[in-house]
CSV table of C-alpha atoms in Angstrom, one decimal:
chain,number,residue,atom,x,y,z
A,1,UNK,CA,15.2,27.2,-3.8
A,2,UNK,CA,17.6,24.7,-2.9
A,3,UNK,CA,17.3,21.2,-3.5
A,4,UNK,CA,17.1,20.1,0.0
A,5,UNK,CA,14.5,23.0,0.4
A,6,UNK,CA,12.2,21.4,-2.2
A,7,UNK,CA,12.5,18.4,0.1
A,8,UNK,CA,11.0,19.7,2.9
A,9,UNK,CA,8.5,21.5,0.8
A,10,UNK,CA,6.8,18.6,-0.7
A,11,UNK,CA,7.4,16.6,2.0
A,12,UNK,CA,3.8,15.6,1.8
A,13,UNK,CA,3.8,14.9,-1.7
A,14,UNK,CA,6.5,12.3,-1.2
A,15,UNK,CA,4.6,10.5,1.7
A,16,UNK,CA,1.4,10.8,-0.3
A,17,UNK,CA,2.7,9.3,-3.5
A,18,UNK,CA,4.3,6.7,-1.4
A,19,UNK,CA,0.6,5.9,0.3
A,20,UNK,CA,-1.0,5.2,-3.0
A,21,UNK,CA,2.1,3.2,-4.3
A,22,UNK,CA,1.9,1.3,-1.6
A,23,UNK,CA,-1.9,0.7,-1.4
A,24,UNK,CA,-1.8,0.0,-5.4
A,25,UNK,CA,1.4,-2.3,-4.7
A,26,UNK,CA,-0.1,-4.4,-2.0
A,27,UNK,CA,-3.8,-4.7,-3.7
A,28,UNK,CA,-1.9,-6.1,-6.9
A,29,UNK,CA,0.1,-8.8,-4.9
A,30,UNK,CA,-3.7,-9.8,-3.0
A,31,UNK,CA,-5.3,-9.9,-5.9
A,32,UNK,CA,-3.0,-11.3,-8.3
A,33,UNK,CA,-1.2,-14.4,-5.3
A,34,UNK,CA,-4.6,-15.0,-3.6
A,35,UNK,CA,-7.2,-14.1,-6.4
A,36,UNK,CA,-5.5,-15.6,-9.2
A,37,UNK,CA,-2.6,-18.0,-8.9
A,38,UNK,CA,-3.9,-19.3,-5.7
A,39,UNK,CA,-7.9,-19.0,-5.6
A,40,UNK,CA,-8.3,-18.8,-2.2
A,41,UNK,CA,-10.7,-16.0,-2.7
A,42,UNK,CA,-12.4,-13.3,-4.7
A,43,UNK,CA,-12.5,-9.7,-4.0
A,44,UNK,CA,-16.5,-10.5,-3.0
A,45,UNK,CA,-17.2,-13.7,-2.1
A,46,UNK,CA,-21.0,-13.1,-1.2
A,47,UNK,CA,-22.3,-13.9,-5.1
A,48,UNK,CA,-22.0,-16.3,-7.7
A,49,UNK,CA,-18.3,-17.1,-9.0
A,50,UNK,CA,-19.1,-14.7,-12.1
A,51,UNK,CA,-19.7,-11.8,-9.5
A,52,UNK,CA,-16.5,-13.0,-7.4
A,53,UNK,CA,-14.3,-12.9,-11.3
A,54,UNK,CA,-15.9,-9.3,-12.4
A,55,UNK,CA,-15.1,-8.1,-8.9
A,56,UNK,CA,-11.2,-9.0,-8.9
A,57,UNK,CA,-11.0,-7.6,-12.6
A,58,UNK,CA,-12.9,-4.2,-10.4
A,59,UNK,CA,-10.3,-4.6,-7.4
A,60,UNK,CA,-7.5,-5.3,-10.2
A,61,UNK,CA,-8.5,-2.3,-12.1
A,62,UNK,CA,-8.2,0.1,-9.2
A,63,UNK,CA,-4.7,-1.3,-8.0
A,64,UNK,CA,-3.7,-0.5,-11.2
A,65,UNK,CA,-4.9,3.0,-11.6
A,66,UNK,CA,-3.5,3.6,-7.9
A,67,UNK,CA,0.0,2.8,-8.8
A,68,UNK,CA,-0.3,4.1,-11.9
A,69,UNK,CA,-1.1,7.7,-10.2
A,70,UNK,CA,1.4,7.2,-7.8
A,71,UNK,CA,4.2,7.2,-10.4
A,72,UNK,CA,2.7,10.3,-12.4
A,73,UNK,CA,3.2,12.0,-8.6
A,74,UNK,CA,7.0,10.3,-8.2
A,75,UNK,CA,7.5,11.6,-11.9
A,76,UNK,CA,6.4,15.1,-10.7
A,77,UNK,CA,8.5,15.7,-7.6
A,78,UNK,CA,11.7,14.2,-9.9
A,79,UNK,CA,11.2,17.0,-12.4
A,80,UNK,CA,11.1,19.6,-9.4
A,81,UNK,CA,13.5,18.1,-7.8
A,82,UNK,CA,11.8,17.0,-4.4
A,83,UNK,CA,11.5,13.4,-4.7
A,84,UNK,CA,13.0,12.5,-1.1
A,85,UNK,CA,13.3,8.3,-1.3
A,86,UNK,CA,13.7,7.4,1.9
A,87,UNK,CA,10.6,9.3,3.1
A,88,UNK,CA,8.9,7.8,-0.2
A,89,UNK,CA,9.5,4.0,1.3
A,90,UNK,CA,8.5,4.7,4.2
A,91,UNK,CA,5.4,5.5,3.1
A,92,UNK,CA,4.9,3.1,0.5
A,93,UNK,CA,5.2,0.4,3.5
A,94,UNK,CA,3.0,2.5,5.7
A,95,UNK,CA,0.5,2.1,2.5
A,96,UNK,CA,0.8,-1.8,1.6
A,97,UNK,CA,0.8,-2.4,5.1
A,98,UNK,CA,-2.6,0.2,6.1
A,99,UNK,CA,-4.3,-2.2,3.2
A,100,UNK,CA,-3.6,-4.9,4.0
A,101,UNK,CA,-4.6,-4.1,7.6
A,102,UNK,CA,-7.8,-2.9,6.6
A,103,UNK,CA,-8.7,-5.6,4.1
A,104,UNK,CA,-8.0,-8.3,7.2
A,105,UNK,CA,-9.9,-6.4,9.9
A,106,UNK,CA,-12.6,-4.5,7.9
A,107,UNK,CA,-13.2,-7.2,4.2
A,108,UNK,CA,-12.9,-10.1,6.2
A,109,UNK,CA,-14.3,-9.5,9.4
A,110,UNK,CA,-16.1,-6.7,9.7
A,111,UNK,CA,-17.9,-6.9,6.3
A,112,UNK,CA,-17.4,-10.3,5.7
A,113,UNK,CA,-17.0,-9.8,2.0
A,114,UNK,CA,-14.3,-12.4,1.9
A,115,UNK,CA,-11.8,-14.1,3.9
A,116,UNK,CA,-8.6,-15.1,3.4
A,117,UNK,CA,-8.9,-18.7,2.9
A,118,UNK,CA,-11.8,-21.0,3.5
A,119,UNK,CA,-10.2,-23.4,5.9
A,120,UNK,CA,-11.5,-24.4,9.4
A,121,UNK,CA,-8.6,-22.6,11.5
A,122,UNK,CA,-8.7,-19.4,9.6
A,123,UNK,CA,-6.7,-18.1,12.8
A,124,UNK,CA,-2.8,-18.6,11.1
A,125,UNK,CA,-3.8,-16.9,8.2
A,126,UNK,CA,-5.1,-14.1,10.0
A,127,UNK,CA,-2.2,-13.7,12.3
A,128,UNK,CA,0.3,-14.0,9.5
A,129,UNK,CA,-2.0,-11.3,7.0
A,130,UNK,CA,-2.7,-9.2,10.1
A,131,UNK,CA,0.8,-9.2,11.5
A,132,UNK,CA,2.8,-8.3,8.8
A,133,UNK,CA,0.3,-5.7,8.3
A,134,UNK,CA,1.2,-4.4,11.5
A,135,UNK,CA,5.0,-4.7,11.0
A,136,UNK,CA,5.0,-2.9,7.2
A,137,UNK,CA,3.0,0.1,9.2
A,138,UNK,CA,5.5,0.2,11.9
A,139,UNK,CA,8.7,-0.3,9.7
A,140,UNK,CA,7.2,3.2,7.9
A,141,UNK,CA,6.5,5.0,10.4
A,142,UNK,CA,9.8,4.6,11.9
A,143,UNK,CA,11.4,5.4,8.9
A,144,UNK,CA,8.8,8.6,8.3
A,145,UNK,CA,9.8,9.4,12.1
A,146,UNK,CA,13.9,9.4,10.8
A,147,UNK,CA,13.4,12.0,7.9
A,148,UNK,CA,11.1,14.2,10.0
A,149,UNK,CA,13.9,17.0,10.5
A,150,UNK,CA,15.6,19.0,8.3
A,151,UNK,CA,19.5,17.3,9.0
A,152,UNK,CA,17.7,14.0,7.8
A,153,UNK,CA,17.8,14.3,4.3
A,154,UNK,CA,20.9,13.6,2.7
A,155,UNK,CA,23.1,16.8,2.4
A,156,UNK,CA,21.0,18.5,4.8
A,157,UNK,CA,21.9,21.3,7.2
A,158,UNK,CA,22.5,19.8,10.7
């Protein structure tokens, strides 16, 4: 099989791995900018400050072990050939972006577990979290939309 065939065939893989990157990527940044260095919040903010610091090193944990998995997957399609990068960062925006989006509509006001920030206008901070959300989601997809065909990948057949 031909290198751009193995492309196409783990098309999937590369889009999945670039998901979970991107998910383990933007948890890391939340929990280590807003957790830690700037304490605006804690992954649960519905207990005692203990329950808030064993729940970031939980949500800390997991970002981890999400981008850690991700790269065993990018290590994978490397050794067969398939890793397609372009398609890969697509996704990985698609993936920060989809968490981040569902942390701002579904943790902070949905669930309530936390919000951004306590402040009185919590609206800026919304519109900022939620709208770059929205932009990393649709920066992916168009990039996901450009390596859809075969003539997309570098060296491909037109």
């Amino acid at each position: 099989m031909s290198n751009n065939e193995e492309k196409l065939r783990y098309s999937f893989r590369n889009i999945g791995a670039g998901i979970l990157f991107g998910i383990g990527v933007a948890a890391f940044i939340d929990e280590t900018v807003f957790h830690q260095l700037l304490h605006w919040h804690h992954f649960y903010d519905k207990s005692t400050t203990d329950i808030g610091l064993v729940s970031d090193g939980f949500f800390h944990a997991f970002s981890w072990f999400a981008t850690v998995a991700a790269l065993f997957l990018v290590a994978d399609l490397r050794r067969r050939n398939a890793f397609w990068p372009v398609k890969w960062w697509g996704a990985v925006l698609i993936g920060a972006g989809g968490f981040q989006l569902y942390d701002g509509t579904i943790q902070h006001k949905l669930m309530g577990i936390h919000q951004i920030r306590y402040v009185e206008d919590l609206l800026p901070y919304d519109l900022v979290w939620n709208g770059s959300a929205v932009l990393m989601i649709i920066a992916g997809s168009i990039i996901l939309y450009k390596t859809r065909r075969r003539n997309s990948i570098p060296g491909g057949r037109k």
